[in-house]
Coordinates of C-alpha atoms in Angstrom, one line a residue:
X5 CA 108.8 28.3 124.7
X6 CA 112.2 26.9 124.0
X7 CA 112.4 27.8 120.1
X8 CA 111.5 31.0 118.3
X9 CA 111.8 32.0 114.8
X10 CA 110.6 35.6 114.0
X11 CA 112.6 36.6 111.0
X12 CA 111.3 38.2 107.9
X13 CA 109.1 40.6 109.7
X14 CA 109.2 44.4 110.7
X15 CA 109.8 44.0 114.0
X16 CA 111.6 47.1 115.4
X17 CA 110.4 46.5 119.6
X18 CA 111.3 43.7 121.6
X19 CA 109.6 44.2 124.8
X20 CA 107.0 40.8 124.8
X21 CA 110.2 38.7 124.7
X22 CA 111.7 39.7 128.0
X23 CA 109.4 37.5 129.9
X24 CA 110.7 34.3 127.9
X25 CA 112.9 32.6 130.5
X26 CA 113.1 29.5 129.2
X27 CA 114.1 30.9 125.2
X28 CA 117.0 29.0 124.2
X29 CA 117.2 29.9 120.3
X30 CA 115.8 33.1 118.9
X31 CA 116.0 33.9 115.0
X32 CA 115.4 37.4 114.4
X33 CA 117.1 37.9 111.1
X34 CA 115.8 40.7 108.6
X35 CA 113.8 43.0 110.9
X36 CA 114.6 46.5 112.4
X37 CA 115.9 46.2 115.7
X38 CA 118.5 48.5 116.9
X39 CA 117.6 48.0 121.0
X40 CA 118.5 44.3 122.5
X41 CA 117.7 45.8 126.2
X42 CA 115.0 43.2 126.6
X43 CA 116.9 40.4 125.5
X44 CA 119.0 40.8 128.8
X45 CA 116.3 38.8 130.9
X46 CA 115.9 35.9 128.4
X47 CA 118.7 34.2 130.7
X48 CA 118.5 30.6 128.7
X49 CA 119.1 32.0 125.4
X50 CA 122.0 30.2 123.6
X51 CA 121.3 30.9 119.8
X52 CA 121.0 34.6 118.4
X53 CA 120.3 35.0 114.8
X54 CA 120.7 39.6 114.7
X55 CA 121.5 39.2 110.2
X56 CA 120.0 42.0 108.7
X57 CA 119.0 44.2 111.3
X58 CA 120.1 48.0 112.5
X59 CA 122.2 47.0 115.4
X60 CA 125.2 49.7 114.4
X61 CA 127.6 49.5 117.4
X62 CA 129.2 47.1 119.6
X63 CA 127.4 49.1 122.7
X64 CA 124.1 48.1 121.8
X65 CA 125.6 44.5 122.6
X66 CA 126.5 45.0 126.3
X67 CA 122.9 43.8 127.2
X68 CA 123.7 40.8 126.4
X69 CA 127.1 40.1 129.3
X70 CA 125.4 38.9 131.7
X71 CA 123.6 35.8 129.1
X72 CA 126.0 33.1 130.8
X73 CA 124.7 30.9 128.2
X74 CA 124.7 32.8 125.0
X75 CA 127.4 31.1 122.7
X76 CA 125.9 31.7 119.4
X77 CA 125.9 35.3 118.1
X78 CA 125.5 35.9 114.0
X79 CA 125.5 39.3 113.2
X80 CA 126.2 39.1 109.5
X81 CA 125.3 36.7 107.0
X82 CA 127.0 36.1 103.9
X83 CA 124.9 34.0 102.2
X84 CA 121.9 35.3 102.4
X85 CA 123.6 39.0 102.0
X86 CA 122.3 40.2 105.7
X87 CA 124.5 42.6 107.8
X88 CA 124.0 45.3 110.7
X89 CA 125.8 48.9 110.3
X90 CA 128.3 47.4 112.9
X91 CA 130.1 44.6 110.7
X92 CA 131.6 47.6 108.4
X93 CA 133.8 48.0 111.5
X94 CA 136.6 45.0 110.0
X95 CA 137.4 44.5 114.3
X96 CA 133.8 43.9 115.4
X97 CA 134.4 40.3 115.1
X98 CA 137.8 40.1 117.5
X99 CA 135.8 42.3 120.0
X100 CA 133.1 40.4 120.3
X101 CA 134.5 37.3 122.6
X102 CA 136.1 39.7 124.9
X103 CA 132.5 41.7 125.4
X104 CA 130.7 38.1 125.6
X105 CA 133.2 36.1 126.5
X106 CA 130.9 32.6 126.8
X107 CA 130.5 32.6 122.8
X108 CA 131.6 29.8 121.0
X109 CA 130.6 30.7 117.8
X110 CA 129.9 34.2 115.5
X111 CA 128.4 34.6 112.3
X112 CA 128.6 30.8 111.5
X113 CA 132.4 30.3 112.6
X114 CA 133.6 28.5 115.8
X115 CA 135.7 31.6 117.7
X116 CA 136.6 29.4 120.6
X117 CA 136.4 25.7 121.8
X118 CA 136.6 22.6 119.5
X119 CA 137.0 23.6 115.3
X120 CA 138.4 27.5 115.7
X121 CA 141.8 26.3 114.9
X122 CA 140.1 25.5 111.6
X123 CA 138.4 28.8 111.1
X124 CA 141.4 30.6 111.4
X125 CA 143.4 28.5 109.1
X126 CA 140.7 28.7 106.3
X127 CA 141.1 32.7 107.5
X128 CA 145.4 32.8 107.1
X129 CA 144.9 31.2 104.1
X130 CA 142.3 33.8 102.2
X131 CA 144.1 36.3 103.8
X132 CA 147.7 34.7 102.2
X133 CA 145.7 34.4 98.9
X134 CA 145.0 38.1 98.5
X135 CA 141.2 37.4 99.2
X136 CA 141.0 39.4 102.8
X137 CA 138.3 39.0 105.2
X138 CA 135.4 39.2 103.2
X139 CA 133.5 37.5 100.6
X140 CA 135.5 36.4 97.6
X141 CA 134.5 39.1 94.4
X142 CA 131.3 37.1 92.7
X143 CA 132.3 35.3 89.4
X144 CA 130.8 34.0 86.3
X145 CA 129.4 30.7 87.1
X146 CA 131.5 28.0 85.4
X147 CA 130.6 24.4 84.4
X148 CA 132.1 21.7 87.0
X149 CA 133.0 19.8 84.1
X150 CA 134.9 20.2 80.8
X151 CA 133.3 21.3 77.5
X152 CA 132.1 17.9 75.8
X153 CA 132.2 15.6 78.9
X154 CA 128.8 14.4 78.4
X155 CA 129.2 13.9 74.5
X156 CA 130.0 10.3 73.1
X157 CA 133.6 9.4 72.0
X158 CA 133.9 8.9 68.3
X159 CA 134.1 5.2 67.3
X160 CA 137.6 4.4 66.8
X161 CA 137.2 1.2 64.3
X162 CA 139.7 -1.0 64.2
X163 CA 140.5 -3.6 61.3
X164 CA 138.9 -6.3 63.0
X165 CA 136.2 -4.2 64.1
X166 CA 135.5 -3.4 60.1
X167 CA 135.8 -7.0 59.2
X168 CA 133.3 -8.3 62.1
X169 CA 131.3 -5.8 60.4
X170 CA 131.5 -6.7 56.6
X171 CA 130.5 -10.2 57.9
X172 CA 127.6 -9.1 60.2
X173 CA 126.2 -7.0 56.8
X174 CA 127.3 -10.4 54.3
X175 CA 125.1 -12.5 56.9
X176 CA 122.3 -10.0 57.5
X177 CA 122.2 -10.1 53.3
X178 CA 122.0 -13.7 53.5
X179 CA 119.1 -13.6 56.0
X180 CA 117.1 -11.5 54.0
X181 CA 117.8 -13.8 50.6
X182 CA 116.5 -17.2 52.7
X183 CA 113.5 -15.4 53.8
X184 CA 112.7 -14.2 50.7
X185 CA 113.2 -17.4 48.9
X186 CA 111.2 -18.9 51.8
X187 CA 108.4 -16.7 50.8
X188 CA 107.9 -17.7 47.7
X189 CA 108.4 -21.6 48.8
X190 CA 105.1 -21.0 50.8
X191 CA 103.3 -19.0 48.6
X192 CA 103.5 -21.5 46.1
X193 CA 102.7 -24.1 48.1
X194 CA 99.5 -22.3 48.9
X195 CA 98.5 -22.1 45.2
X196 CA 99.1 -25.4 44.8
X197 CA 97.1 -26.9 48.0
X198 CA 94.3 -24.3 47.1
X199 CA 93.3 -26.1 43.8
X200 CA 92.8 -29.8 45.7
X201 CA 89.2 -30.4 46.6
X202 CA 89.8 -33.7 48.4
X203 CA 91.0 -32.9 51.8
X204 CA 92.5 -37.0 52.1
X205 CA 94.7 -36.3 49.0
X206 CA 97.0 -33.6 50.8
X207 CA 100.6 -35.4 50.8
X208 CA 103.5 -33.3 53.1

């Protein structure tokens, strides 16, 4: 067993999982675990989903030193509003790659390697915009485009645009005259070849 999601349950032990050698990414978001201790013997484990759990200090992480492999940690996760006690402490994050120095990457953002440079850009920059470390204040959703976007333009008619209608409405008049007078043309023709008898004598 390489893969293993067990989130969303009221898991609060760990002990069955110990024996999993070969566990390379575990999801164990929104349960009640406070104790990793059997997690120290899953030595293949590389991804660590912990969101939404009751892990409240950074001693409760030791266990997990000696996973060489181990270089995705989330504790905390934003979007889905999951946390452990131990992300109130603001320096949790900056401690974290010293106590487990292989990780790469915590709560979703690269701490070390290729794309950290990145992270702590985006981080200077909410920090220089007054936003801080946390999640921006919620807002009022907004429409991504301006009020009457979708809404026609008014016909801007131009002088030739008002002529080539007057003839279009002088022509669709005419129409209407010829196929009326063309109506009566046949209708009288019809009275008139309904009163001949002698099939020969019809003349066109």
């Amino acid at each position: 067993l390489e893969w293993l999601d067990l989130s969303g349950n009221a898991i609060s032990q760990l002990g069955p999982l110990a024996g999993l050698k070969a566990l390379a990414v575990l999801n164990l978001s929104r349960n009640r675990i406070s104790s990793l201790e059997p997690l120290g013997s899953c030595e293949s484990l590389q991804s660590l989903n912990l969101a939404g759990n009751q892990v409240s200090s950074l001693q409760q992480l030791r266990c997990l030193a000696g996973l060489r492999r181990l270089e995705s940690l989330r504790l905390r996760d934003a979007l889905g509003q999951l946390s452990n006690p131990v992300c109130s402490t603001a320096a949790y994050r900056a401690a974290l790659p010293e106590l487990l120095p292989g990780l790469r990457d915590v709560d979703g953002e690269r701490v070390s390697g290729r794309g950290s440079e990145l992270f702590q850009l985006c981080r200077d920059l909410d920090s220089s915009l007054g936003h801080g470390p946390g999640p921006a204040p919620p807002r009022a959703a907004q429409p991504w485009v301006q009020a009457g976007f979708w809404e026609p333009p008014p016909l801007r008619r131009s002088s030739i645009v008002e002529e080539a209608y007057r003839q279009f409405g002088k022509a669709l008049r005419e129409c209407r005259e010829l196929g009326r007078r063309a109506d009566d043309t046949i209708a009288q023709a019809e009275r008139a070849l309904s009163g001949r008898t002698d099939a020969g004598s019809y003349v066109f």
